[in-house]
Short mmCIF file of C-alpha atoms and ligand atoms in Angstrom, two decimals:
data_model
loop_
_atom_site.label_atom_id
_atom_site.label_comp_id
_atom_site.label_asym_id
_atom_site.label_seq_id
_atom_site.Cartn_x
_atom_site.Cartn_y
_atom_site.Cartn_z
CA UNK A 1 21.52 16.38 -12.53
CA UNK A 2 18.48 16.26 -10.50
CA UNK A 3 16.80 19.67 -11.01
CA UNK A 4 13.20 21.40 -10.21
CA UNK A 5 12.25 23.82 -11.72
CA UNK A 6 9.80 26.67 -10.31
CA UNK A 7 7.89 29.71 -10.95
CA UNK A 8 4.27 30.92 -11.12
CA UNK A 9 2.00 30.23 -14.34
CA UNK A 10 3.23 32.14 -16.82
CA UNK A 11 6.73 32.41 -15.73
CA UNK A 12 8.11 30.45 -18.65
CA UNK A 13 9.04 27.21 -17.30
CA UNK A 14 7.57 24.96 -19.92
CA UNK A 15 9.88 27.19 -22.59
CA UNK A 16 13.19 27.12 -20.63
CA UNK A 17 12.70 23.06 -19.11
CA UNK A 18 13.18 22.24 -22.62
CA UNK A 19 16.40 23.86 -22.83
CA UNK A 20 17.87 23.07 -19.69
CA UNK A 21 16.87 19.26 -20.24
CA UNK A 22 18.95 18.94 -23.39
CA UNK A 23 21.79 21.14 -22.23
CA UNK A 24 22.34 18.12 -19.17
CA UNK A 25 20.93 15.51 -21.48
CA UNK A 26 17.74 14.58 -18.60
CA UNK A 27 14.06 14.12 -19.46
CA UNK A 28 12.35 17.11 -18.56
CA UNK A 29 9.29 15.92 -16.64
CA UNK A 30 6.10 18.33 -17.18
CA UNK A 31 3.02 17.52 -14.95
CA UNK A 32 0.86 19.62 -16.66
CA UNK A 33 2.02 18.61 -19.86
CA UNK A 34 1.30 14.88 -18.39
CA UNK A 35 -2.09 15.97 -17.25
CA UNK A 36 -2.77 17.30 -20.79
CA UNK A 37 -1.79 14.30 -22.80
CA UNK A 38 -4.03 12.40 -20.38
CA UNK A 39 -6.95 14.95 -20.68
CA UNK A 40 -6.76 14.41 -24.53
CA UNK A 41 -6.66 10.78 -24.51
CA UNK A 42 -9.60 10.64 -22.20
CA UNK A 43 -7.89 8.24 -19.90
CA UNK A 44 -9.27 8.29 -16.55
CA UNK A 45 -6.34 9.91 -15.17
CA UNK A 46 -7.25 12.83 -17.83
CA UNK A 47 -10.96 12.34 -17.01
CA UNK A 48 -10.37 13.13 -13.13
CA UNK A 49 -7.04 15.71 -13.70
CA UNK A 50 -9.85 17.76 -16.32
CA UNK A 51 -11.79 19.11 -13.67
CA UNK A 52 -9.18 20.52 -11.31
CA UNK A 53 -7.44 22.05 -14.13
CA UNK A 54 -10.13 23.76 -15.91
CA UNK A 55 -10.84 25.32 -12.58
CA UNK A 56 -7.46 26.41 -12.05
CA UNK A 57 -7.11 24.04 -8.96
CA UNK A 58 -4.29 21.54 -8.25
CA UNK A 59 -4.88 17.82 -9.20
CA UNK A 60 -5.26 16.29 -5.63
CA UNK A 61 -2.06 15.43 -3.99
CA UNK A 62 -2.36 11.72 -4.10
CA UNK A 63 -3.28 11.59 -8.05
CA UNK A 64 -0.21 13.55 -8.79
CA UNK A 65 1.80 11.93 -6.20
CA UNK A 66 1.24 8.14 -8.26
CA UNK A 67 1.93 9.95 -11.35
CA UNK A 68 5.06 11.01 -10.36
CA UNK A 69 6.66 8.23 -8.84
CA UNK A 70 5.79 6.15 -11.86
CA UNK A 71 7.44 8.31 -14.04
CA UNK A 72 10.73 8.96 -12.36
CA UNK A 73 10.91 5.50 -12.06
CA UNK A 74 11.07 4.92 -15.86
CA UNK A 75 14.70 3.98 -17.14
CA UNK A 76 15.41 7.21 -18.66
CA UNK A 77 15.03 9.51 -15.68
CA UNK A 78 17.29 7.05 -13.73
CA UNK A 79 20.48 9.47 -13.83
CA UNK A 80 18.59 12.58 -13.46
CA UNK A 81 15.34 14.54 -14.90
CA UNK A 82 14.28 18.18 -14.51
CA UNK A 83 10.35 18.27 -12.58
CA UNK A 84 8.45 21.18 -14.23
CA UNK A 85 5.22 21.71 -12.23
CA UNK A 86 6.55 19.68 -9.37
CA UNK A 87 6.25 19.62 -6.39
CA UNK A 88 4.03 22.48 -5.69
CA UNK A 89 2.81 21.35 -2.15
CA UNK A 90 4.61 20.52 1.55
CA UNK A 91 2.79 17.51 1.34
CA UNK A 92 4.61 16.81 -2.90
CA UNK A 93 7.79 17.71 -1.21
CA UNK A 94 7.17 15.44 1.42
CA UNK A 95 6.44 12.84 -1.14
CA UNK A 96 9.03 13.79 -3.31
CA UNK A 97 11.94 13.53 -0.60
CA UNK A 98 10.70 9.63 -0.36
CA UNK A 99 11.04 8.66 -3.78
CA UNK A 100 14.40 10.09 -3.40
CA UNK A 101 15.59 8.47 -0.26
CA UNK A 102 14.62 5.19 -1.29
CA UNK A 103 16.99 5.35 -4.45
CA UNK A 104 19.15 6.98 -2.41
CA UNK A 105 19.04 9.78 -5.03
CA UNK A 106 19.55 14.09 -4.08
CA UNK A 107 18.54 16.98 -5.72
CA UNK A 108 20.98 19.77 -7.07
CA UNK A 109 19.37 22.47 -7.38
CA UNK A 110 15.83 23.98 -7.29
CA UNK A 111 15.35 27.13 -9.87
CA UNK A 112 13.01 29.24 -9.31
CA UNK A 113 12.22 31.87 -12.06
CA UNK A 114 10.77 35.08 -10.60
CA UNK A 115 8.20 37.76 -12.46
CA UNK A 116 6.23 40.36 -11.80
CA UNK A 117 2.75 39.60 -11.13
CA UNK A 118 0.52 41.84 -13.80
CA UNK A 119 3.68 40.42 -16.84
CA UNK A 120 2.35 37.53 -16.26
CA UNK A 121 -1.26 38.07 -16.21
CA UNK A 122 -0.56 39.65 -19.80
CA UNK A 123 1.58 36.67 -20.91
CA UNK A 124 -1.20 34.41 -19.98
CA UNK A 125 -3.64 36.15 -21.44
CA UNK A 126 -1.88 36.43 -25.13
CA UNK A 127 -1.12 32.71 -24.48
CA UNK A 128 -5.19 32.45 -24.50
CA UNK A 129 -5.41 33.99 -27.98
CA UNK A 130 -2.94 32.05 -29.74
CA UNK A 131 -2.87 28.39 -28.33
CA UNK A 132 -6.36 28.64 -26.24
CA UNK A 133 -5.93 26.12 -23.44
CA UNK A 134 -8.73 25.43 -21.53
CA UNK A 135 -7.48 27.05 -18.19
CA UNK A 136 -6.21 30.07 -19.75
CA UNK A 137 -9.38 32.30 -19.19
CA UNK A 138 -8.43 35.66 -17.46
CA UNK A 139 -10.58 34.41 -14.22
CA UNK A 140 -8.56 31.00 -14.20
CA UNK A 141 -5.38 32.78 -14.72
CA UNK A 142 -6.08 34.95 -11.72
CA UNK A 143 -6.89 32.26 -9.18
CA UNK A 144 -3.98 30.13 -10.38
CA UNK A 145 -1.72 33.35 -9.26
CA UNK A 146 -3.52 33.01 -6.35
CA UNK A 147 -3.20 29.13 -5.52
CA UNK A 148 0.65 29.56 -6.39
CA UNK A 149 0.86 31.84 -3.98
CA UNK A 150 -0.53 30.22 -1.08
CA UNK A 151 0.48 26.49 -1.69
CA UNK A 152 3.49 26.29 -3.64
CA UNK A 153 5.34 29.79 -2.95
CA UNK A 154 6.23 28.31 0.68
CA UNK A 155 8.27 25.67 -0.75
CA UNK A 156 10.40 28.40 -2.08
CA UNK A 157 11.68 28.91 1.47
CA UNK A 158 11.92 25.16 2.25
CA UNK A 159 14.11 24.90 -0.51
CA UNK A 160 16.54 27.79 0.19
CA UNK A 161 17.04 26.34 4.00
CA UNK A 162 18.17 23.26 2.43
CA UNK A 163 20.63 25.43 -0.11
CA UNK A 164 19.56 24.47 -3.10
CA UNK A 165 17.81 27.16 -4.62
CA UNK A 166 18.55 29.26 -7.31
CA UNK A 167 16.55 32.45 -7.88
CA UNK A 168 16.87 33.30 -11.45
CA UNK A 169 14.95 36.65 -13.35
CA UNK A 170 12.55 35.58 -15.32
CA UNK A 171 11.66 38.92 -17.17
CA UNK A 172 12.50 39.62 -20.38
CA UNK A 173 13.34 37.57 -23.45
CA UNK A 174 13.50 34.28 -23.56
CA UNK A 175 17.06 34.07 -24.77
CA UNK A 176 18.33 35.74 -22.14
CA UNK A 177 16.16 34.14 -19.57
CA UNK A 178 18.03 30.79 -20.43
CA UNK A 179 21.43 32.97 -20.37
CA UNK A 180 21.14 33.71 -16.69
CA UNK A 181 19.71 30.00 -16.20
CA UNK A 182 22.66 27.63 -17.78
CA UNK A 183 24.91 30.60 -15.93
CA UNK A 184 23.89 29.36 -12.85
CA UNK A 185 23.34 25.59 -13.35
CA UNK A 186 26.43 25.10 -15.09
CA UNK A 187 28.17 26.27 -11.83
CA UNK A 188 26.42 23.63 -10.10
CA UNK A 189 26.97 21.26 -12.86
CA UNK A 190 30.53 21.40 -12.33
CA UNK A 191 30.99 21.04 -8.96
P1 LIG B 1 0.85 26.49 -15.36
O1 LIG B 1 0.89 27.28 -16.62
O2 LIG B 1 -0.31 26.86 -14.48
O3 LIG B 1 2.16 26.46 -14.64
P2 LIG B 1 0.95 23.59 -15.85
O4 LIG B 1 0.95 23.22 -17.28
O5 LIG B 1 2.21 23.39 -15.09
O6 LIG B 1 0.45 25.07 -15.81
O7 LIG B 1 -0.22 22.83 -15.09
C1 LIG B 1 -1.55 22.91 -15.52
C2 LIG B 1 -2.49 22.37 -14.45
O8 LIG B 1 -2.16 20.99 -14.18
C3 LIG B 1 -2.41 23.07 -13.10
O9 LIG B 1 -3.18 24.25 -13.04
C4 LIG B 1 -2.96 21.95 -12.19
O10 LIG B 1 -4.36 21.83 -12.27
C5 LIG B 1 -2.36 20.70 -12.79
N1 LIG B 1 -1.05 20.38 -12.16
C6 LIG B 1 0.16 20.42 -12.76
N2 LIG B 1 1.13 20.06 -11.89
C7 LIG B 1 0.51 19.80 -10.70
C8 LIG B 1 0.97 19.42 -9.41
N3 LIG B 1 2.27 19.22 -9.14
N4 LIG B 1 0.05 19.23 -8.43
C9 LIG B 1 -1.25 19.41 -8.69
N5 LIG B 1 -1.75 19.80 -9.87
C10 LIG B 1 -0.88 20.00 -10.87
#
């Protein structure tokens, strides 16, 4: 299985990529949890990531882009991975179509978990109190709503013209979140 997984900050994908990857047995590829392990080892991947993320601002295209392809091309994601936080440009999907082609490799399905806007303010914003990452200040939160919206909402559309995608409710528990996601990937699964 080749999956993406999408949704706006907040939306839960971190929680429910780990599921998903070890119901279909594929690495579940985080960017931002990349970014993070990078930001904490001071690399200077971390070093330049840090001050895009603190502001709430992608990573430019071209440092995420390299990060990427390097990982996918690691032996475990070579029958299939789940991308959490990726793509979320034209110009990732652009890329991301590439690395594809030239292994000759196609997507199943891209999920996209939808919320209501203000839920996920709030969810951000308890998030803040009880594991305090650095870009979850109520400012930060708000502008990341906003860049979501203008760059990476539009892929939603690119993806449903091509058929993959998979619009899944992401309000409520968490349980039942993941219900109405295996529900619909196990369909694909199977075919
Ligand atoms: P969120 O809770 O906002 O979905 P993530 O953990 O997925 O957070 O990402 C945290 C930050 O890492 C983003 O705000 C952004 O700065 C950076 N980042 C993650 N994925 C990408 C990407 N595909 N392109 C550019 N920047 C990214």
């Amino acid at each position: 299985m080749r999956l993406i997984l999408m949704g706006p900050p907040g939306a839960g994908k971190g929680t429910q990529a780990a599921f998903i990857a070890n119901r279909y047995s594929i690495p579940a590829i985080s960017t931002g949890d990349i970014f993070r392990a990078n930001v904490s080892q001071g690399t200077p991947l971390g070093v330049e990531a840090k001050r895009y993320m603190d502001a709430g601002e992608y990573v430019p295209d071209e440092v995420t882009n390299s990060m990427v392809r390097n990982r996918i091309d690691e032996p475990d994601a070579a029958s299939g991975f789940l991308l959490d936080g990726y793509p979320r440009t034209l110009a990732q999907v652009k890329e991301l179509d590439e690395m594809l082609g030239a292994s000759g490799d196609r997507l199943d399905a891209v999920a996209v978990l939808r919320c209501d806007a203000e839920e996920l303010v709030a969810r951000l914003l308890h998030r803040a109190q009880t594991d305090g990452r650095a870009d979850d200040t109520e400012d930060v939160i708000r502008h990341r709503q906003e860049v979501y919206r203008e760059q990476t909402a539009p892929l939603i559309e690119v993806y449903r013209e091509r058929g993959l995608l998979v619009e899944i409710d992401g309000m409520g528990e968490v349980a039942d979140v993941t219900k109405r996601i295996v529900a619909a990937l196990d369909k694909i699964h199977q075919n």
